[in-house]
PDB file of C-alpha atoms in Angstrom:
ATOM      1  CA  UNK A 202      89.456  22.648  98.317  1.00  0.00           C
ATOM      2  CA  UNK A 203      91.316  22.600  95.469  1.00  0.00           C
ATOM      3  CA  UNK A 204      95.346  23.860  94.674  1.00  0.00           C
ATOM      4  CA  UNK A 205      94.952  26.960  92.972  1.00  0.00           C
ATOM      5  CA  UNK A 206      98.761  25.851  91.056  1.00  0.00           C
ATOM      6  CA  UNK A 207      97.044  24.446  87.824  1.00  0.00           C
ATOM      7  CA  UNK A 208      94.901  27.447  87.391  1.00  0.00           C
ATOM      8  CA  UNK A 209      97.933  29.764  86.874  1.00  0.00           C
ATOM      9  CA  UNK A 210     100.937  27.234  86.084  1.00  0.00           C
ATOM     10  CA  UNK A 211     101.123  27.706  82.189  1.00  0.00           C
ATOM     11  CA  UNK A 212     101.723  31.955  83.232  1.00  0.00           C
ATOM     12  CA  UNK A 213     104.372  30.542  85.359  1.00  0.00           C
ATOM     13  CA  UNK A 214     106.220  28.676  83.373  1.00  0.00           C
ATOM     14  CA  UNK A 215     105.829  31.507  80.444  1.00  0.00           C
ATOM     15  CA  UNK A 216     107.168  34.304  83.103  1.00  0.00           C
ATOM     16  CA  UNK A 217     110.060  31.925  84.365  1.00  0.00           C
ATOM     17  CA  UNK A 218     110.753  31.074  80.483  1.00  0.00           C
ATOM     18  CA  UNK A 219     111.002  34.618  79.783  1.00  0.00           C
ATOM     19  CA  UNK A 220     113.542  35.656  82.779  1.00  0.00           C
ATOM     20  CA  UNK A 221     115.687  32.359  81.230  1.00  0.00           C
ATOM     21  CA  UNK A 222     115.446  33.993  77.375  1.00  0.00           C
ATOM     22  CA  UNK A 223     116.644  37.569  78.483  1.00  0.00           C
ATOM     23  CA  UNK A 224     119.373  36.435  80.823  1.00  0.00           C
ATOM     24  CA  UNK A 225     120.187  34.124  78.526  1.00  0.00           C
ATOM     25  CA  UNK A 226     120.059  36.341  75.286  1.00  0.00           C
ATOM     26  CA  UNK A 227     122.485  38.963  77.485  1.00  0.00           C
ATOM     27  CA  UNK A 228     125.445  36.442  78.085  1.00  0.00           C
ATOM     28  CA  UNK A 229     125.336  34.251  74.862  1.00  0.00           C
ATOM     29  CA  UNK A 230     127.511  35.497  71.930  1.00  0.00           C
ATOM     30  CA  UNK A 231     125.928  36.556  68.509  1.00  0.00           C
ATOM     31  CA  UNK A 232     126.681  33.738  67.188  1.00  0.00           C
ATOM     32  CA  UNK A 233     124.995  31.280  69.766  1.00  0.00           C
ATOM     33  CA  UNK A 234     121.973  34.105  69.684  1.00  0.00           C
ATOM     34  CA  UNK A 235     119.666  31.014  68.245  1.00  0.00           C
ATOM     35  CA  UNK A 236     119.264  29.342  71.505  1.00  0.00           C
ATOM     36  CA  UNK A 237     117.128  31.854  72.403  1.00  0.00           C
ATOM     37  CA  UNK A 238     114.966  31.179  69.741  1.00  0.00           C
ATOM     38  CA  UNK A 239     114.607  27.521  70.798  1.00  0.00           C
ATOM     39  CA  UNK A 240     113.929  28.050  74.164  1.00  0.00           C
ATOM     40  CA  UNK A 241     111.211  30.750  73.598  1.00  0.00           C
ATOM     41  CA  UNK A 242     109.642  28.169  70.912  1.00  0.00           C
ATOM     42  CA  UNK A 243     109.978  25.461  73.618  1.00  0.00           C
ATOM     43  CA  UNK A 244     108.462  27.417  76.923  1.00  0.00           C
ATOM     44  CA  UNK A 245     105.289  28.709  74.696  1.00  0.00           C
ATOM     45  CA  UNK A 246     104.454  24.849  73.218  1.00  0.00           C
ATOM     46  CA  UNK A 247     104.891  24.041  77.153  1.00  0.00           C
ATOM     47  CA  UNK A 248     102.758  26.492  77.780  1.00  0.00           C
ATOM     48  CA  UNK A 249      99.866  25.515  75.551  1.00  0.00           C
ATOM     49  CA  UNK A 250     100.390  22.005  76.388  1.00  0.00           C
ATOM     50  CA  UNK A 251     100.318  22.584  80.259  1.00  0.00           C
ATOM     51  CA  UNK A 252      96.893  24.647  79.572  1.00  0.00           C
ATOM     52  CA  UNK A 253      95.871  21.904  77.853  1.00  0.00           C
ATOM     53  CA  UNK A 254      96.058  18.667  79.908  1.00  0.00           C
ATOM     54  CA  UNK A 255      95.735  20.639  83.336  1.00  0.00           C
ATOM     55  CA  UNK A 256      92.122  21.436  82.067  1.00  0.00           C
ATOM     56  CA  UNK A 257      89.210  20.548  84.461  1.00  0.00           C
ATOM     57  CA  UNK A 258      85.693  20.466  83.714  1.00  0.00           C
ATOM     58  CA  UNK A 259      84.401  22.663  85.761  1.00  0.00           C
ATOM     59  CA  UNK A 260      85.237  26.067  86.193  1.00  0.00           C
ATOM     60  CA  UNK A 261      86.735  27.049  89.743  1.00  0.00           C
ATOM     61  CA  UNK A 262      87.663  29.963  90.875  1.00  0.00           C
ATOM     62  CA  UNK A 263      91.027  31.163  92.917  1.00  0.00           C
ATOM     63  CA  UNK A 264      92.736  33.458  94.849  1.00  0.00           C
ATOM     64  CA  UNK A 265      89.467  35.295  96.249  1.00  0.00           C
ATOM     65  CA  UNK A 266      87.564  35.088  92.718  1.00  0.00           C
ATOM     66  CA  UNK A 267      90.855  37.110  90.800  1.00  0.00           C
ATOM     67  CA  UNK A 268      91.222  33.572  88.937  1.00  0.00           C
ATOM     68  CA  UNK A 269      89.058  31.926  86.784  1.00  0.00           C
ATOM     69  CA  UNK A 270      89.515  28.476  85.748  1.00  0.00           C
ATOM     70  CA  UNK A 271      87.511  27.081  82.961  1.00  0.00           C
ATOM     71  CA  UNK A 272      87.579  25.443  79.583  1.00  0.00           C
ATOM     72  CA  UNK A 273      87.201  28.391  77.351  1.00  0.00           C
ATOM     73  CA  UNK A 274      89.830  30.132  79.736  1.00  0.00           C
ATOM     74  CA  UNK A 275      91.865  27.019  78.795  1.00  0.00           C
ATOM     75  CA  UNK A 276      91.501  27.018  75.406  1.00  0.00           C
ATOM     76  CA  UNK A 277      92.640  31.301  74.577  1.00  0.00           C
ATOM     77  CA  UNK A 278      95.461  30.367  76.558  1.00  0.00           C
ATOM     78  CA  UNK A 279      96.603  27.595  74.575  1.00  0.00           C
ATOM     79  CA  UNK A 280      95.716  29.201  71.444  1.00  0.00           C
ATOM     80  CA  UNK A 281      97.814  32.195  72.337  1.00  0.00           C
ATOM     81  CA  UNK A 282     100.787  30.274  72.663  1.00  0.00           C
ATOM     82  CA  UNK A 283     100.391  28.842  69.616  1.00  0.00           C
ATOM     83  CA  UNK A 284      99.903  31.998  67.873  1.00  0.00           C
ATOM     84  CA  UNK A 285     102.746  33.535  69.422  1.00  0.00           C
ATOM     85  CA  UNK A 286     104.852  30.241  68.753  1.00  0.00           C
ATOM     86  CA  UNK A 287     103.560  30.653  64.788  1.00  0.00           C
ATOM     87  CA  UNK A 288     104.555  34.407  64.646  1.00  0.00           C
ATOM     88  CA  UNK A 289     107.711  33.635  66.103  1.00  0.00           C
ATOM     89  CA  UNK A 290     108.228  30.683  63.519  1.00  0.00           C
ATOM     90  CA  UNK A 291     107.258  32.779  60.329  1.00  0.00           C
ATOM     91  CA  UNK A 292     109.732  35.191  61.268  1.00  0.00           C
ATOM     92  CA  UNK A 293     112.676  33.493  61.674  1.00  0.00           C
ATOM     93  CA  UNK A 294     113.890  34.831  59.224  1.00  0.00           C
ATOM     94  CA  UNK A 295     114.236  38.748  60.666  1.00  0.00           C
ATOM     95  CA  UNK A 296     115.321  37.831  64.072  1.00  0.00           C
TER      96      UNK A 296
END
């Protein structure tokens, strides 16, 4: 049997990521408000990159069938952090 850690590590690193940004965003001044924009940029291109190379080639499930792992799976994930890392990017500007 497999660990079922891969299958949902790139949510947990997104979740923890975005506990760090808010706390974070609360007790930084406006002027230091830009690390928040790093780390958010950096915990979504970990994100895709953990979906990535944690990738197996056959699709497995977890946690009683609630979890499935598999390329395509995979793939949105990693593709949705990089969307979300591009939006973020283009709109610099109005944050």
């Amino acid at each position: 049997m497999t660990s079922a850690l891969p299958a949902v590590l790139p949510e947990i690193v997104l979740l923890s990521s975005a506990c760090a940004v808010l706390l974070l965003d609360v007790f930084l001044p406006p002027s230091r408000r830009h690390w928040c924009y790093w780390l958010a940029q950096a915990a979504l291109l970990s994100g895709a990159a953990i979906a990535v190379f944690t990738a197996g080639l056959e699709p497995l499930r977890h946690f009683g069938g609630l979890v499935v792992d598999d390329l395509v799976g995979r793939f949105l994930k990693s593709v949705a952090c990089l969307a979300v890392a591009a939006m973020l990017f283009y709109s610099r500007g109005y944050l």
